[in-house]
Amino acid sequence: MAEQTPALLVVSAHAGDFVWRAGGAIAAAAMRGEKATVVCVSYGERGESASQWLAGKSLDEIKDVRREEATAAAEALGAEIEFLDMGDYPLVESQEAVAKLIDVYRRVQPTVVLTHPLDDPYNGDHPAAARMALQARVLAQAIGVANSDGTFPSKEDIIGAPPVFFFEPHQPEQCGFKPNVLLDITDAFPRKQAAMECLPAQKHMWKYYTDLAERRGVQVKRNAGPNLGLPHETMGEAYERYYPQVTGELR
Amino acid sequence: MAEQTPALLVVSAHAGDFVWRAGGAIAAAAMRGEKATVVCVSYGERGESASQWLAGKSLDEIKDVRREEATAAAEALGAEIEFLDMGDYPLVESQEAVAKLIDVYRRVQPTVVLTHPLDDPYNGDHPAAARMALQARVLAQAIGVANSDGTFPSKEDIIGAPPVFFFEPHQPEQCGFKPNVLLDITDAFPRKQAAMECLPAQKHMWKYYTDLAERRGVQVKRNAGPNLGLPHETMGEAYERYYPQVTGELR
Amino acid sequence: MAEQTPALLVVSAHAGDFVWRAGGAIAAAAMRGEKATVVCVSYGERGESASQWLAGKSLDEIKDVRREEATAAAEALGAEIEFLDMGDYPLVESQEAVAKLIDVYRRVQPTVVLTHPLDDPYNGDHPAAARMALQARVLAQAIGVANSDGTFPSKEDIIGAPPVFFFEPHQPEQCGFKPNVLLDITDAFPRKQAAMECLPAQKHMWKYYTDLAERRGVQVKRNAGPNLGLPHETMGEAYERYYPQVTGELR
Amino acid sequence: MAEQTPALLVVSAHAGDFVWRAGGAIAAAAMRGEKATVVCVSYGERGESASQWLAGKSLDEIKDVRREEATAAAEALGAEIEFLDMGDYPLVESQEAVAKLIDVYRRVQPTVVLTHPLDDPYNGDHPAAARMALQARVLAQAIGVANSDGTFPSKEDIIGAPPVFFFEPHQPEQCGFKPNVLLDITDAFPRKQAAMECLPAQKHMWKYYTDLAERRGVQVKRNAGPNLGLPHETMGEAYERYYPQVTGELR
Amino acid sequence: MAEQTPALLVVSAHAGDFVWRAGGAIAAAAMRGEKATVVCVSYGERGESASQWLAGKSLDEIKDVRREEATAAAEALGAEIEFLDMGDYPLVESQEAVAKLIDVYRRVQPTVVLTHPLDDPYNGDHPAAARMALQARVLAQAIGVANSDGTFPSKEDIIGAPPVFFFEPHQPEQCGFKPNVLLDITDAFPRKQAAMECLPAQKHMWKYYTDLAERRGVQVKRNAGPNLGLPHETMGEAYERYYPQVTGELR
Amino acid sequence: MAEQTPALLVVSAHAGDFVWRAGGAIAAAAMRGEKATVVCVSYGERGESASQWLAGKSLDEIKDVRREEATAAAEALGAEIEFLDMGDYPLVESQEAVAKLIDVYRRVQPTVVLTHPLDDPYNGDHPAAARMALQARVLAQAIGVANSDGTFPSKEDIIGAPPVFFFEPHQPEQCGFKPNVLLDITDAFPRKQAAMECLPAQKHMWKYYTDLAERRGVQVKRNAGPNLGLPHETMGEAYERYYPQVTGELR
């Protein structure tokens, strides 16, 4: 097979989601020297910033804070970050946002895509972002679909069919999230921790997501089998692969 | 991680199943120099040998024919083969058969296991074999579970937690089979073809499973993406991974 | 296609089930002049005869009552009836009962099979009977599977692949029962009513199942469309087809 | 029941879909002397015409080619065809398109409707067309819903509740497609073949869908049972019935 | 736990739905002295008023009739009622309607919410209303989401996380409705009956929903167990709880 | 309704399961003054005692240790405990074990039953215990089913229809476990902690299940809504209710 340059694309509904849910995978990619790009469809300015609204901040001030925090977190992980600023609560699906995402896909040429799962009874913005991420991924493959500036793509601009992984939602069972990939993030966890600490308003989440990484790490060990000699303190993240895995070897 | 020696174990309800459904994966493993072992829980002497019954063959004659054909097919693939001769139609689950399978697991120390999916409204022997294969895999991990000769295993005898893949049933949608792994068997296909030709009584299946390999090959290409430059004549087999994949890298 | 003589086979866990749940289909078949055969795997002597146990009846007396009532009900529907007397509460799956069912299949040569659905959290006997009915149907197709007297079937004795329909359980949603066939039993309903009245111990069920027939009749009308001019008092029964329908015409 | 004149309506997202997926059913209806109407919601001008974009054709030229090819294919099948030209990739759901479909339903008075299944992770246009086809079918039944020209329907104009069948998507298992109807298209297959040959740009699909018809034909035979004497070369198409079947006879 | 004042909110797609499907729950709440509020997103003027269209009534006349009937029915149940008049057949989801519902939530401060289930292949208005009811419930919890007049909510205005129950659709199994709560409405049933009688155009539904209440009542008794001494004539309604139940005691 | 005396019955496959998975519910019941009974179907002597096998203990020694530890843990929770000693790895379903469970049900007269969920790809003993617990619960309701000593039950001996809750398995998503009840165990947690400390061989589980209780506690708070003023350190356990909840009030 022709080799593609590895490139990770993460589509995040709000400015913080990618840190808690996929920080390990992002850091691991960056530590392998791969390019990682995070796209935040909104800042999460209305739905995930209650303390700042209570403190009397304005909408623009809140967006600024969230952009700065997310930028610092992405840097800690080793990723680039972009903001589409399409509004949240609700994040309304639009052809405008999809068109921007098509451009991102064609520019980034991702070999792996991460986004939210398609069901979330607690937060409709997450599935909305995921639906747009999936739609843009398909449209970006078609040479007949124009870029957002009206030009048509060249044969090099269109993308392939990168695998998509859904990262873990806050209440996985209620979202119908069934992990079929357990990622060992032991080596990447210090970077994830550093990224979490860039989000001081959600300090209570630091422990929560550290505990979750331990829990998923236990499952990494259990599913890998004891013979593999994984260390006691293995840390993990859970993912759900959306399309079938293509491989030349079962393992 | 500590490396394990790759070893493939295939648990097949009847003497022919492994050829049609997993011949590509077996041949590919053998071509990589890995050990591959096929266990046939029964010969399929009652349920899958109609033409021989109609020809007036005896039960023992039919078993002999099926053992010889399956042995030849395994050899063509590059695999070893064993027969438990537990009877078919129905293949009745028993602790005796499970005990034999535990021994096999501990002897083979598989790093990958292939078997039938858990639902099949057309043939109850297939799920029965799969349930026993899964039960034996769990029991073989426990140091408190004796071998079939009553001795207790050493720490080296017990097995890890090898991944399990279900191979494709004859009517996949009716069996709730949803492939989540598409295996490229292009290079291994000539061996699979040779193995199929060891089963002359089912000659009509040769074309059927060649067509299926083409069809799954189209899906290999479609899910891999056009950029990968897979050849036009890619051949494939479909699998369903039962436990979550454990990995250090999403791709 | 070669025409087969229509023959209906109903496998009922207990002596009463076929009346409430499939009486309309049975009567309709009989009214078309087709042969209908009911097999009761048990009498329902322990689990469905509370009032008789409270009245101090013996096990044999209870079986007698239930056999007589069921026989009368079958006659009212126009069907033949057989009793396997394999015990209930629990109805334990056994190769002995399956062997008897294989004989029935080969004797009756059914073109349609009715039985219980595969899940019922309120009564495990129902799924047990259904599993045996399904297993026997597959085994009866194989020329290598002997009859219960040890003789082997001739080519004429083995059966084809008759469609299977699950009839409606008492609490359909809890049993995962999703009707995909709505049967118009308007003309057959008087016979079903007569059959229900053969079961005096369960008099409160008469109204219950009349109401249900009305309710399913409303759905018959709703799904058929108003243009078909079905009468106001359409009566119905709900079924779930287990295998795909084979047809030469979509409608 | 009052008889309705048989009329088949096929709602196809793009100009080619109806040929590959439902050509047998359409030809069979036409061969029975029934009216068959195909509605293409878009031409598939952006998403399914890569070779023409690469060849430098303009949007209008591509639409023209696709319209001509689809018209020829419909003629080969014996069907009429209409084009709504609502755009593709993405095909955006709109009340305007639904209104046009309502008019079609009321004009055609279909007794059977065919469309795409509701899930397709590879092509969002297919479910979008199906959702609109389903919505229009319900709205066309209501006398209070105006026609697209603002007039209200007469009692004769509204439609009944025609059954809906989903035809087979390209990767059935990934779309959650579980066939519950297998259609014997042996006699109609030559017409389907002629129709496929009207689409020269997708020549590689001719063999693919011929193989698929053989594969589904094997399942037709297997599910019908060997007794029916279906010929060796039976060809088939798979469908999923969306609403319960209404019938006066189980078979 | 801090006690909240009990308040029931019912979001109904059309003017009649709440009576048939949730009348018992509403009456029971009112009889306990709790406040109950019904919001009808539309009048059901196009899709559920066929007889009035046939009688030549105008759109406004039909709306008036339906508003009056629904108001009388709500009064009979002991509930307040509001009409959003957003149109039906189709009921189109809009941010405008969601904004109105957010205001309702903040004003009513519901401790329990009832609405339609999320799937209904017979009537798309029902899921559309449910999706908006669910979205508004989440948005009304966020202090960063403005009221419809542009003002921002105070900390007292935002709502908690009231449980949501889906009421029973007309064809429950086809809507994937699996009741997980059976409500005893025996005492409230006379009020429900009085409310049904406020809807004279659908007189055939009176018996239908009385029969259904009996049927669900049988299930109340069966699932409660015979020891509880529920009266013979227990009446019931079925619900599906959407979010997990939070409790201090399992029972 | 006639009041029943609250009584909790827990059916646990192995001697330790009830502590980790249901310790909070058991302690809470005991703290309310209710009787709680734990039945361990096996000791888990083969499958869950690896360290003791490695230390060279005999089967009987291992059983003794596990009985003593489980007895101490039950005491710490405030529950009585019984051991059926039916063997583990595999725990084989048998009519003998079911008969013993029927006796337990009739003696304990439970108003609530807790057991394992029905799927567990990591440990087949858990579903086997659950299936027997469910079967015995149904059989114990029937006056025609004898006690294990051959006597028939009186009308007082048979049981009602107590609700069943599945407790949380080790890898919930892989077991298809979807919590629909979140139990607040904050007050009972110290007792659960004390019970966990009675199982010194599994010291690494203490932290694991404390973290899990915190995690489920976060969900308790999230699903209850912020208005309820639950304390920051709320602890929780997750359950899946098997039968519909019967209630006189939605909340």
XYZ file of C-alpha atoms in Angstrom, chain D residues 15 28-29 31 52 67 111 133 140 235 240 243:
12
model
C -30.087 8.763 -10.982
C -40.918 -7.832 -12.603
C -43.729 -5.356 -11.975
C -43.577 -7.647 -16.869
C -16.868 13.005 -15.560
C -30.549 12.005 -16.991
C -49.680 0.232 -3.974
C -40.080 9.499 0.855
C -50.141 12.393 1.240
C -31.486 -14.765 -9.147
C -36.450 -4.966 4.149
C -44.236 -1.723 8.091
